[in-house]
Amino acid sequence: MSAFRSIQISSPNSSCLRAICHMHPKAIPSGQLSANAASITRSRIHLSYRRSTFTTSSNSANKQSSFRFIWNEVKKSPLQYFTIPSVAAFVGLTTNWMGVKMLFYPIDYVGTEWYRESPYVPYGVFGWQGVVPCKTEKMAARLVHIVTERLLTVEEAFGRLDPNHLAQLLLPIIEDELLKDLPQYYGEMIIKLIRPVLPYLLGRVMANLQKEIDGILDLKSVVLEAFVRDKKVLVELFQKVGRVELDFLIESGLGFGFVLGLFQMMAWAVNPKPWTLPVGGAVVGYVTNWVAIKLLFDPAEPVDVGPIVVQGLFESRQKEVSEEFGKFMEGRVLHSASLLETLARNGRDGELYTFLRRQLPYPVPEFVLDTAVRAVAKAANNPKDYPELHQYMTSMLDIEKTLSDRLQLLPPKDFEDLLHPVFQEDEVILIAVGGVLGAIAGLMQTRLGWGGPGATLKAAATVFVVSVTSWGYFIFKEVVETPEEVCIEEQEFVVRPVAMKRRNTLVRVAPEVIPEWLDFGDRYQ
C-alpha cells in the first residue's frame, strides 16, 4: 500500500490510478478510486489557487518596492532629479516652437543645394526652406478650390454691382485719360461729341460685362497669383487663421513634456544608464509634437463623453476662423484693386479689350477702347486716388461676409482642409526633428551629470535657465508680439493692442451641466 501511495503522490491523476487498479484489482476499490480522484483534483485546484495568489501578492510587493525604491532615490537628491522633468518640459516647448517656425520660415531656401531633389522639397543635406513657402503652389491650389468651388463665384459677386452706378464712377477716369492722350483742343472736342452717349453705352457695356464676367475674369487666377506672387501672403494667412492652434501646438509642449519627464525621471532612478536620458528625450520630443498635432484636428466632429464635448481645436473655432479668413481674403487677395487689375490685364491683347470691341459699334475709334482699358488699369493701380469707386465695389461685392458665412456652413471635415494641409506636408520630418532635438538635450543631461548624482549647483543652474527661458517665451509673446489693430474713431485712426479674448479650449463642457455658481456668462468676453 505504501508503494501505491508514493505513486499516487508523484502522479496524481485518475488515469494512473486506473492503471494501478487494473494491475492490482484488490488494492483499491472502484468507488474509492473515484473519491480519491475527486479529492486529488480539488487538492490540485487548491494548490494552483494558492500558487496564483502568492504570485499576485509577490508582484504587488515588487511594484510597491519599486515605487518605494524610486521615491527613496529621488529623496536623496531631489533637486538633481527635478531637472529631468524641467528639461523635458523645456524640450517639449522648444521642439514644438522650432517645428512651427520650420513650417513657415525661411521664406526662401537657405543652405546648399546638395541632394535637394527639387524646388518643391524643403530640405537638402545642409539647407531648409519653410514647408508653406516651399509648397505655396500646391497649398494655394487647394485654397483656390475651396474658395471658387465651395464659397464664391465671380458671377455672383459682380452681379451685386449696379452697372449704371459703376459706369458713372468710371466715366470721369476715362475722360481724364482721353484728355491726357489727345491734344487739348481735339480731346475736348471728342469728349463733347461722345459725352451724351458715353454714359448710356458704358452702362450697357457694364450690364453685359456682368453676364460674361466668368469668361473675362478668372477668379482662380486672381487667388492663385496673389499667393504665388508673394509667398508671404500665404504664410500670413495660415498664421492669422491658425493663430490659436499654433500657440496651442507650442505651449502644449511644456505640459506634455513635463508629464513625460516624470516617467523619464523614474526610468533614470531605476536604470541610470548612459542611454536612458537620450532615449527618453527623443521620446519626449517626438510624442509632444505628435500628440499636439493630433489634438488640433481630431476628432473633427464633436464627440460627447458624458457631460464633456470633445472636438479638435481647429474645428471648434470654425466661426472665429471663418471670420478671420473672410477678412483676410477681402483685404489682401480679393480686394477691388486686384479684381480691376486682372480685368484690365494685357491691354489690347486682353479679354476686356476684346469684349469692348465686340460690344461697341465699329464707328467708336480703337483709341477710345484703349483709353477705357487704361482707365480701368489706372483705377486699379491708384486706389487712393479713386476712393469712391473702391469703396463702392468693396461694399457691394461683400467678399468678407460671403466667405465667412459660407465657410461656417461647411461640414467640420471639409472645414479642416483649410489648415490641415499645412501640417500634413512633411509632418513626419517635423515630428522627427522634435525627437532628434530631444535626444540631444538628453545627451547633454547625461554628459553634464544632470538628473543623477551630480552637483547641486549644476542642477540649480539648469532649473533656473530652463524656467527663465520658458517664461521668457510667454513674456515675449504677450509684450513684443502682441498684434495691433487699426480702428476708426471719429474719423481719426487709433492704433491700440488687440483686446485679449478667451480661447475656445479643446474640451468644452455642455452648458446645461455647468453649475450656476460657475456660469460667468460673457463677463470675460
PDB file of C-alpha atoms in Angstrom, residues 268-521:
ATOM      1  CA  TRP A 268      16.593  57.115 -14.650  1.00  0.00           C
ATOM      2  CA  ALA A 269      16.145  56.301 -10.950  1.00  0.00           C
ATOM      3  CA  VAL A 270      15.626  52.605 -11.707  1.00  0.00           C
ATOM      4  CA  ASN A 271      18.134  52.282 -14.536  1.00  0.00           C
ATOM      5  CA  PRO A 272      20.699  55.134 -14.647  1.00  0.00           C
ATOM      6  CA  LYS A 273      22.356  54.026 -17.867  1.00  0.00           C
ATOM      7  CA  PRO A 274      24.058  56.432 -20.313  1.00  0.00           C
ATOM      8  CA  TRP A 275      21.310  55.830 -22.886  1.00  0.00           C
ATOM      9  CA  THR A 276      18.322  56.379 -20.549  1.00  0.00           C
ATOM     10  CA  LEU A 277      18.088  60.168 -20.789  1.00  0.00           C
ATOM     11  CA  PRO A 278      18.839  60.483 -24.542  1.00  0.00           C
ATOM     12  CA  VAL A 279      16.202  57.869 -25.385  1.00  0.00           C
ATOM     13  CA  GLY A 280      13.739  59.490 -23.002  1.00  0.00           C
ATOM     14  CA  GLY A 281      14.447  62.918 -24.501  1.00  0.00           C
ATOM     15  CA  ALA A 282      13.842  61.587 -28.002  1.00  0.00           C
ATOM     16  CA  VAL A 283      10.510  60.130 -26.881  1.00  0.00           C
ATOM     17  CA  VAL A 284       9.524  63.438 -25.263  1.00  0.00           C
ATOM     18  CA  GLY A 285      10.368  65.474 -28.374  1.00  0.00           C
ATOM     19  CA  TYR A 286       8.616  63.050 -30.717  1.00  0.00           C
ATOM     20  CA  VAL A 287       5.482  62.398 -28.659  1.00  0.00           C
ATOM     21  CA  THR A 288       4.803  66.031 -27.730  1.00  0.00           C
ATOM     22  CA  ASN A 289       4.795  67.057 -31.406  1.00  0.00           C
ATOM     23  CA  TRP A 290       2.679  64.092 -32.480  1.00  0.00           C
ATOM     24  CA  VAL A 291       0.084  64.419 -29.712  1.00  0.00           C
ATOM     25  CA  ALA A 292      -0.286  68.177 -30.149  1.00  0.00           C
ATOM     26  CA  ILE A 293      -0.903  67.866 -33.908  1.00  0.00           C
ATOM     27  CA  LYS A 294      -3.478  65.124 -33.314  1.00  0.00           C
ATOM     28  CA  LEU A 295      -5.341  67.243 -30.776  1.00  0.00           C
ATOM     29  CA  LEU A 296      -5.569  70.126 -33.250  1.00  0.00           C
ATOM     30  CA  PHE A 297      -7.799  68.259 -35.710  1.00  0.00           C
ATOM     31  CA  ASP A 298      -9.117  65.080 -34.054  1.00  0.00           C
ATOM     32  CA  PRO A 299     -11.921  64.384 -33.644  1.00  0.00           C
ATOM     33  CA  ALA A 300     -13.353  66.511 -36.449  1.00  0.00           C
ATOM     34  CA  GLU A 301     -16.963  66.018 -35.329  1.00  0.00           C
ATOM     35  CA  PRO A 302     -17.987  66.791 -31.712  1.00  0.00           C
ATOM     36  CA  VAL A 303     -17.973  63.693 -29.507  1.00  0.00           C
ATOM     37  CA  ASP A 304     -19.947  63.580 -26.254  1.00  0.00           C
ATOM     38  CA  VAL A 305     -18.042  61.989 -23.386  1.00  0.00           C
ATOM     39  CA  GLY A 306     -20.560  62.268 -20.590  1.00  0.00           C
ATOM     40  CA  PRO A 307     -21.083  65.980 -19.884  1.00  0.00           C
ATOM     41  CA  ILE A 308     -17.935  66.881 -21.847  1.00  0.00           C
ATOM     42  CA  VAL A 309     -17.868  67.671 -25.573  1.00  0.00           C
ATOM     43  CA  VAL A 310     -14.546  66.764 -27.191  1.00  0.00           C
ATOM     44  CA  GLN A 311     -13.589  68.153 -30.591  1.00  0.00           C
ATOM     45  CA  GLY A 312     -10.436  69.146 -32.446  1.00  0.00           C
ATOM     46  CA  LEU A 313      -9.333  72.645 -31.512  1.00  0.00           C
ATOM     47  CA  PHE A 314      -9.428  73.962 -35.084  1.00  0.00           C
ATOM     48  CA  GLU A 315     -12.933  72.641 -35.812  1.00  0.00           C
ATOM     49  CA  SER A 316     -14.229  74.023 -32.515  1.00  0.00           C
ATOM     50  CA  ARG A 317     -13.227  77.530 -33.674  1.00  0.00           C
ATOM     51  CA  GLN A 318     -14.989  77.326 -37.038  1.00  0.00           C
ATOM     52  CA  LYS A 319     -16.925  80.578 -36.580  1.00  0.00           C
ATOM     53  CA  GLU A 320     -13.914  82.632 -35.473  1.00  0.00           C
ATOM     54  CA  VAL A 321     -11.629  81.169 -38.142  1.00  0.00           C
ATOM     55  CA  SER A 322     -14.240  81.814 -40.846  1.00  0.00           C
ATOM     56  CA  GLU A 323     -14.462  85.477 -39.889  1.00  0.00           C
ATOM     57  CA  GLU A 324     -10.675  85.856 -39.898  1.00  0.00           C
ATOM     58  CA  PHE A 325     -10.432  84.098 -43.261  1.00  0.00           C
ATOM     59  CA  GLY A 326     -13.083  86.295 -44.893  1.00  0.00           C
ATOM     60  CA  LYS A 327     -11.489  89.468 -43.556  1.00  0.00           C
ATOM     61  CA  PHE A 328      -8.023  88.467 -44.762  1.00  0.00           C
ATOM     62  CA  MET A 329      -9.180  87.403 -48.223  1.00  0.00           C
ATOM     63  CA  GLU A 330     -11.057  90.656 -48.810  1.00  0.00           C
ATOM     64  CA  GLY A 331      -8.196  92.814 -47.571  1.00  0.00           C
ATOM     65  CA  ARG A 332      -5.224  91.006 -49.126  1.00  0.00           C
ATOM     66  CA  VAL A 333      -6.394  88.835 -52.023  1.00  0.00           C
ATOM     67  CA  LEU A 334      -9.850  89.554 -53.461  1.00  0.00           C
ATOM     68  CA  HIS A 335      -9.903  93.316 -52.985  1.00  0.00           C
ATOM     69  CA  SER A 336     -11.292  95.655 -55.639  1.00  0.00           C
ATOM     70  CA  ALA A 337      -7.848  96.726 -56.886  1.00  0.00           C
ATOM     71  CA  SER A 338      -6.743  93.161 -57.656  1.00  0.00           C
ATOM     72  CA  LEU A 339     -10.011  92.399 -59.455  1.00  0.00           C
ATOM     73  CA  LEU A 340      -9.794  95.525 -61.630  1.00  0.00           C
ATOM     74  CA  GLU A 341      -6.099  94.939 -62.337  1.00  0.00           C
ATOM     75  CA  THR A 342      -6.799  91.395 -63.535  1.00  0.00           C
ATOM     76  CA  LEU A 343      -9.739  92.643 -65.595  1.00  0.00           C
ATOM     77  CA  ALA A 344      -7.605  95.197 -67.475  1.00  0.00           C
ATOM     78  CA  ARG A 345      -4.561  92.982 -67.946  1.00  0.00           C
ATOM     79  CA  ASN A 346      -2.734  92.686 -71.319  1.00  0.00           C
ATOM     80  CA  GLY A 347      -4.193  95.868 -72.860  1.00  0.00           C
ATOM     81  CA  ARG A 348      -5.220  95.295 -76.494  1.00  0.00           C
ATOM     82  CA  ASP A 349      -4.481  91.609 -76.203  1.00  0.00           C
ATOM     83  CA  GLY A 350      -6.612  91.183 -73.120  1.00  0.00           C
ATOM     84  CA  GLU A 351     -10.112  89.858 -72.617  1.00  0.00           C
ATOM     85  CA  LEU A 352     -11.549  93.258 -71.662  1.00  0.00           C
ATOM     86  CA  TYR A 353     -10.467  94.933 -74.920  1.00  0.00           C
ATOM     87  CA  THR A 354     -11.889  92.055 -76.964  1.00  0.00           C
ATOM     88  CA  PHE A 355     -15.138  92.301 -75.052  1.00  0.00           C
ATOM     89  CA  LEU A 356     -15.399  96.079 -75.589  1.00  0.00           C
ATOM     90  CA  ARG A 357     -14.708  95.733 -79.310  1.00  0.00           C
ATOM     91  CA  ARG A 358     -17.468  93.149 -79.519  1.00  0.00           C
ATOM     92  CA  GLN A 359     -19.943  95.291 -77.584  1.00  0.00           C
ATOM     93  CA  LEU A 360     -19.369  98.757 -79.048  1.00  0.00           C
ATOM     94  CA  PRO A 361     -20.175  99.732 -82.660  1.00  0.00           C
ATOM     95  CA  TYR A 362     -17.202  99.986 -85.027  1.00  0.00           C
ATOM     96  CA  PRO A 363     -17.571 103.772 -85.520  1.00  0.00           C
ATOM     97  CA  VAL A 364     -16.187 104.035 -81.976  1.00  0.00           C
ATOM     98  CA  PRO A 365     -12.430 104.517 -82.592  1.00  0.00           C
ATOM     99  CA  GLU A 366      -9.961 101.997 -81.225  1.00  0.00           C
ATOM    100  CA  PHE A 367      -8.109 104.622 -79.217  1.00  0.00           C
ATOM    101  CA  VAL A 368     -11.293 105.101 -77.160  1.00  0.00           C
ATOM    102  CA  LEU A 369     -11.284 101.398 -76.335  1.00  0.00           C
ATOM    103  CA  ASP A 370      -7.587 101.609 -75.441  1.00  0.00           C
ATOM    104  CA  THR A 371      -8.340 104.562 -73.204  1.00  0.00           C
ATOM    105  CA  ALA A 372     -11.156 102.704 -71.437  1.00  0.00           C
ATOM    106  CA  VAL A 373      -8.893  99.735 -70.686  1.00  0.00           C
ATOM    107  CA  ARG A 374      -6.111 102.021 -69.434  1.00  0.00           C
ATOM    108  CA  ALA A 375      -8.615 103.879 -67.264  1.00  0.00           C
ATOM    109  CA  VAL A 376      -9.605 100.636 -65.533  1.00  0.00           C
ATOM    110  CA  ALA A 377      -5.921  99.770 -65.025  1.00  0.00           C
ATOM    111  CA  LYS A 378      -5.255 103.243 -63.633  1.00  0.00           C
ATOM    112  CA  ALA A 379      -8.120 102.924 -61.169  1.00  0.00           C
ATOM    113  CA  ALA A 380      -6.746  99.545 -60.083  1.00  0.00           C
ATOM    114  CA  ASN A 381      -3.191 100.799 -59.555  1.00  0.00           C
ATOM    115  CA  ASN A 382      -4.159 104.006 -57.724  1.00  0.00           C
ATOM    116  CA  PRO A 383      -6.924 103.123 -55.258  1.00  0.00           C
ATOM    117  CA  LYS A 384      -6.160 106.135 -53.063  1.00  0.00           C
ATOM    118  CA  ASP A 385      -6.953 108.490 -55.963  1.00  0.00           C
ATOM    119  CA  TYR A 386     -10.377 106.918 -56.530  1.00  0.00           C
ATOM    120  CA  PRO A 387     -11.689 106.030 -53.074  1.00  0.00           C
ATOM    121  CA  GLU A 388     -15.361 106.286 -54.032  1.00  0.00           C
ATOM    122  CA  LEU A 389     -15.027 103.635 -56.739  1.00  0.00           C
ATOM    123  CA  HIS A 390     -13.173 101.190 -54.494  1.00  0.00           C
ATOM    124  CA  GLN A 391     -15.437 101.757 -51.515  1.00  0.00           C
ATOM    125  CA  TYR A 392     -18.484 101.079 -53.670  1.00  0.00           C
ATOM    126  CA  MET A 393     -17.037  97.880 -55.120  1.00  0.00           C
ATOM    127  CA  THR A 394     -15.892  96.622 -51.716  1.00  0.00           C
ATOM    128  CA  SER A 395     -19.256  97.211 -50.079  1.00  0.00           C
ATOM    129  CA  MET A 396     -21.282  95.716 -52.928  1.00  0.00           C
ATOM    130  CA  LEU A 397     -19.080  92.685 -53.607  1.00  0.00           C
ATOM    131  CA  ASP A 398     -19.144  91.923 -49.861  1.00  0.00           C
ATOM    132  CA  ILE A 399     -16.397  89.329 -50.142  1.00  0.00           C
ATOM    133  CA  GLU A 400     -15.703  89.175 -46.400  1.00  0.00           C
ATOM    134  CA  LYS A 401     -19.248  88.345 -45.297  1.00  0.00           C
ATOM    135  CA  THR A 402     -19.866  85.946 -48.177  1.00  0.00           C
ATOM    136  CA  LEU A 403     -16.756  83.875 -47.479  1.00  0.00           C
ATOM    137  CA  SER A 404     -17.263  83.968 -43.722  1.00  0.00           C
ATOM    138  CA  ASP A 405     -20.911  82.901 -43.788  1.00  0.00           C
ATOM    139  CA  ARG A 406     -20.383  80.048 -46.227  1.00  0.00           C
ATOM    140  CA  LEU A 407     -17.236  78.796 -44.563  1.00  0.00           C
ATOM    141  CA  GLN A 408     -19.172  78.481 -41.322  1.00  0.00           C
ATOM    142  CA  LEU A 409     -21.714  76.248 -43.073  1.00  0.00           C
ATOM    143  CA  LEU A 410     -19.127  73.725 -44.266  1.00  0.00           C
ATOM    144  CA  PRO A 411     -19.079  70.330 -42.515  1.00  0.00           C
ATOM    145  CA  PRO A 412     -16.228  70.141 -39.976  1.00  0.00           C
ATOM    146  CA  LYS A 413     -14.355  67.573 -42.061  1.00  0.00           C
ATOM    147  CA  ASP A 414     -14.377  69.863 -45.117  1.00  0.00           C
ATOM    148  CA  PHE A 415     -13.562  72.892 -42.976  1.00  0.00           C
ATOM    149  CA  GLU A 416     -10.498  71.062 -41.663  1.00  0.00           C
ATOM    150  CA  ASP A 417      -8.981  71.165 -45.175  1.00  0.00           C
ATOM    151  CA  LEU A 418      -8.447  74.895 -44.747  1.00  0.00           C
ATOM    152  CA  LEU A 419      -5.483  74.455 -42.371  1.00  0.00           C
ATOM    153  CA  HIS A 420      -4.702  70.755 -42.102  1.00  0.00           C
ATOM    154  CA  PRO A 421      -2.618  70.630 -45.323  1.00  0.00           C
ATOM    155  CA  VAL A 422      -0.016  72.804 -43.598  1.00  0.00           C
ATOM    156  CA  PHE A 423       0.658  70.033 -41.082  1.00  0.00           C
ATOM    157  CA  GLN A 424       0.148  67.115 -43.454  1.00  0.00           C
ATOM    158  CA  GLU A 425       3.010  68.219 -45.705  1.00  0.00           C
ATOM    159  CA  ASP A 426       6.237  66.704 -44.357  1.00  0.00           C
ATOM    160  CA  GLU A 427       4.616  66.124 -40.965  1.00  0.00           C
ATOM    161  CA  VAL A 428       6.941  63.175 -40.318  1.00  0.00           C
ATOM    162  CA  ILE A 429      10.010  65.374 -40.762  1.00  0.00           C
ATOM    163  CA  LEU A 430       8.772  67.953 -38.277  1.00  0.00           C
ATOM    164  CA  ILE A 431       7.967  65.301 -35.676  1.00  0.00           C
ATOM    165  CA  ALA A 432      11.306  63.573 -36.255  1.00  0.00           C
ATOM    166  CA  VAL A 433      13.127  66.865 -35.714  1.00  0.00           C
ATOM    167  CA  GLY A 434      11.467  67.046 -32.312  1.00  0.00           C
ATOM    168  CA  GLY A 435      12.787  63.582 -31.498  1.00  0.00           C
ATOM    169  CA  VAL A 436      16.336  64.459 -32.572  1.00  0.00           C
ATOM    170  CA  LEU A 437      16.409  67.668 -30.526  1.00  0.00           C
ATOM    171  CA  GLY A 438      15.019  65.800 -27.519  1.00  0.00           C
ATOM    172  CA  ALA A 439      17.764  63.175 -27.811  1.00  0.00           C
ATOM    173  CA  ILE A 440      20.416  65.913 -27.945  1.00  0.00           C
ATOM    174  CA  ALA A 441      19.002  67.501 -24.787  1.00  0.00           C
ATOM    175  CA  GLY A 442      19.015  64.126 -23.018  1.00  0.00           C
ATOM    176  CA  LEU A 443      22.602  63.512 -24.090  1.00  0.00           C
ATOM    177  CA  MET A 444      23.619  66.873 -22.648  1.00  0.00           C
ATOM    178  CA  GLN A 445      21.972  65.935 -19.354  1.00  0.00           C
ATOM    179  CA  THR A 446      23.886  62.660 -19.248  1.00  0.00           C
ATOM    180  CA  ARG A 447      27.252  64.204 -20.130  1.00  0.00           C
ATOM    181  CA  LEU A 448      26.949  67.060 -17.661  1.00  0.00           C
ATOM    182  CA  GLY A 449      25.653  64.881 -14.832  1.00  0.00           C
ATOM    183  CA  TRP A 450      22.198  66.408 -14.697  1.00  0.00           C
ATOM    184  CA  GLY A 451      19.383  64.274 -13.322  1.00  0.00           C
ATOM    185  CA  GLY A 452      21.535  61.875 -11.342  1.00  0.00           C
ATOM    186  CA  PRO A 453      24.035  62.165  -8.544  1.00  0.00           C
ATOM    187  CA  GLY A 454      25.551  65.476  -9.616  1.00  0.00           C
ATOM    188  CA  ALA A 455      26.483  68.850  -8.288  1.00  0.00           C
ATOM    189  CA  THR A 456      23.654  70.818  -6.715  1.00  0.00           C
ATOM    190  CA  LEU A 457      24.927  73.979  -8.350  1.00  0.00           C
ATOM    191  CA  LYS A 458      24.591  72.438 -11.815  1.00  0.00           C
ATOM    192  CA  ALA A 459      21.069  71.311 -11.056  1.00  0.00           C
ATOM    193  CA  ALA A 460      20.059  74.715  -9.699  1.00  0.00           C
ATOM    194  CA  ALA A 461      21.555  76.450 -12.736  1.00  0.00           C
ATOM    195  CA  THR A 462      19.705  74.075 -15.051  1.00  0.00           C
ATOM    196  CA  VAL A 463      16.329  74.674 -13.416  1.00  0.00           C
ATOM    197  CA  PHE A 464      16.956  78.427 -13.394  1.00  0.00           C
ATOM    198  CA  VAL A 465      17.913  78.615 -17.083  1.00  0.00           C
ATOM    199  CA  VAL A 466      15.024  76.408 -18.166  1.00  0.00           C
ATOM    200  CA  SER A 467      12.485  78.360 -16.104  1.00  0.00           C
ATOM    201  CA  VAL A 468      13.707  81.782 -17.237  1.00  0.00           C
ATOM    202  CA  THR A 469      13.787  80.708 -20.888  1.00  0.00           C
ATOM    203  CA  SER A 470      10.300  79.204 -20.766  1.00  0.00           C
ATOM    204  CA  TRP A 471       8.768  82.204 -19.041  1.00  0.00           C
ATOM    205  CA  GLY A 472      10.695  84.473 -21.389  1.00  0.00           C
ATOM    206  CA  TYR A 473       8.849  82.934 -24.320  1.00  0.00           C
ATOM    207  CA  PHE A 474       5.448  83.817 -22.854  1.00  0.00           C
ATOM    208  CA  ILE A 475       6.549  87.329 -21.864  1.00  0.00           C
ATOM    209  CA  PHE A 476       7.997  87.974 -25.332  1.00  0.00           C
ATOM    210  CA  LYS A 477       4.842  86.644 -26.961  1.00  0.00           C
ATOM    211  CA  GLU A 478       2.494  88.824 -24.916  1.00  0.00           C
ATOM    212  CA  VAL A 479       4.578  92.028 -24.865  1.00  0.00           C
ATOM    213  CA  VAL A 480       6.584  92.102 -28.096  1.00  0.00           C
ATOM    214  CA  GLU A 481       4.460  90.053 -30.484  1.00  0.00           C
ATOM    215  CA  THR A 482       1.080  91.447 -29.412  1.00  0.00           C
ATOM    216  CA  PRO A 483      -0.652  92.330 -32.701  1.00  0.00           C
ATOM    217  CA  GLU A 484      -2.181  95.720 -33.297  1.00  0.00           C
ATOM    218  CA  GLU A 485      -5.431  96.623 -34.957  1.00  0.00           C
ATOM    219  CA  VAL A 486      -6.405  99.881 -36.631  1.00  0.00           C
ATOM    220  CA  CYS A 487      -9.727 101.348 -35.540  1.00  0.00           C
ATOM    221  CA  ILE A 488     -11.531 104.434 -36.803  1.00  0.00           C
ATOM    222  CA  GLU A 489     -12.983 106.633 -34.101  1.00  0.00           C
ATOM    223  CA  GLU A 490     -14.459 109.979 -35.101  1.00  0.00           C
ATOM    224  CA  GLN A 491     -12.542 109.944 -38.407  1.00  0.00           C
ATOM    225  CA  GLU A 492      -9.246 109.534 -36.543  1.00  0.00           C
ATOM    226  CA  PHE A 493      -7.016 106.496 -36.852  1.00  0.00           C
ATOM    227  CA  VAL A 494      -6.253 104.973 -33.476  1.00  0.00           C
ATOM    228  CA  VAL A 495      -3.810 102.089 -33.053  1.00  0.00           C
ATOM    229  CA  ARG A 496      -4.282 100.002 -29.921  1.00  0.00           C
ATOM    230  CA  PRO A 497      -3.344  96.484 -28.794  1.00  0.00           C
ATOM    231  CA  VAL A 498      -5.847  93.813 -29.653  1.00  0.00           C
ATOM    232  CA  ALA A 499      -8.150  93.022 -26.738  1.00  0.00           C
ATOM    233  CA  MET A 500      -7.390  89.660 -25.182  1.00  0.00           C
ATOM    234  CA  LYS A 501     -10.130  87.113 -25.838  1.00  0.00           C
ATOM    235  CA  ARG A 502     -10.836  83.887 -24.067  1.00  0.00           C
ATOM    236  CA  ARG A 503      -9.774  80.956 -26.207  1.00  0.00           C
ATOM    237  CA  ASN A 504     -12.001  78.076 -27.140  1.00  0.00           C
ATOM    238  CA  THR A 505     -10.374  75.114 -25.488  1.00  0.00           C
ATOM    239  CA  LEU A 506     -10.052  71.628 -26.824  1.00  0.00           C
ATOM    240  CA  VAL A 507     -12.555  70.287 -24.288  1.00  0.00           C
ATOM    241  CA  ARG A 508     -15.842  72.087 -23.762  1.00  0.00           C
ATOM    242  CA  VAL A 509     -18.490  71.424 -21.133  1.00  0.00           C
ATOM    243  CA  ALA A 510     -22.104  71.324 -22.220  1.00  0.00           C
ATOM    244  CA  PRO A 511     -23.914  74.486 -20.933  1.00  0.00           C
ATOM    245  CA  GLU A 512     -26.697  72.544 -19.230  1.00  0.00           C
ATOM    246  CA  VAL A 513     -24.275  70.806 -16.846  1.00  0.00           C
ATOM    247  CA  ILE A 514     -22.445  73.971 -15.702  1.00  0.00           C
ATOM    248  CA  PRO A 515     -23.329  74.823 -12.085  1.00  0.00           C
ATOM    249  CA  GLU A 516     -24.941  78.193 -11.632  1.00  0.00           C
ATOM    250  CA  TRP A 517     -22.121  79.438  -9.423  1.00  0.00           C
ATOM    251  CA  LEU A 518     -19.613  78.663 -12.211  1.00  0.00           C
ATOM    252  CA  ASP A 519     -21.557  80.310 -15.027  1.00  0.00           C
ATOM    253  CA  PHE A 520     -19.861  83.670 -15.565  1.00  0.00           C
ATOM    254  CA  GLY A 521     -21.723  84.402 -18.790  1.00  0.00           C
TER     255      GLY A 521
END
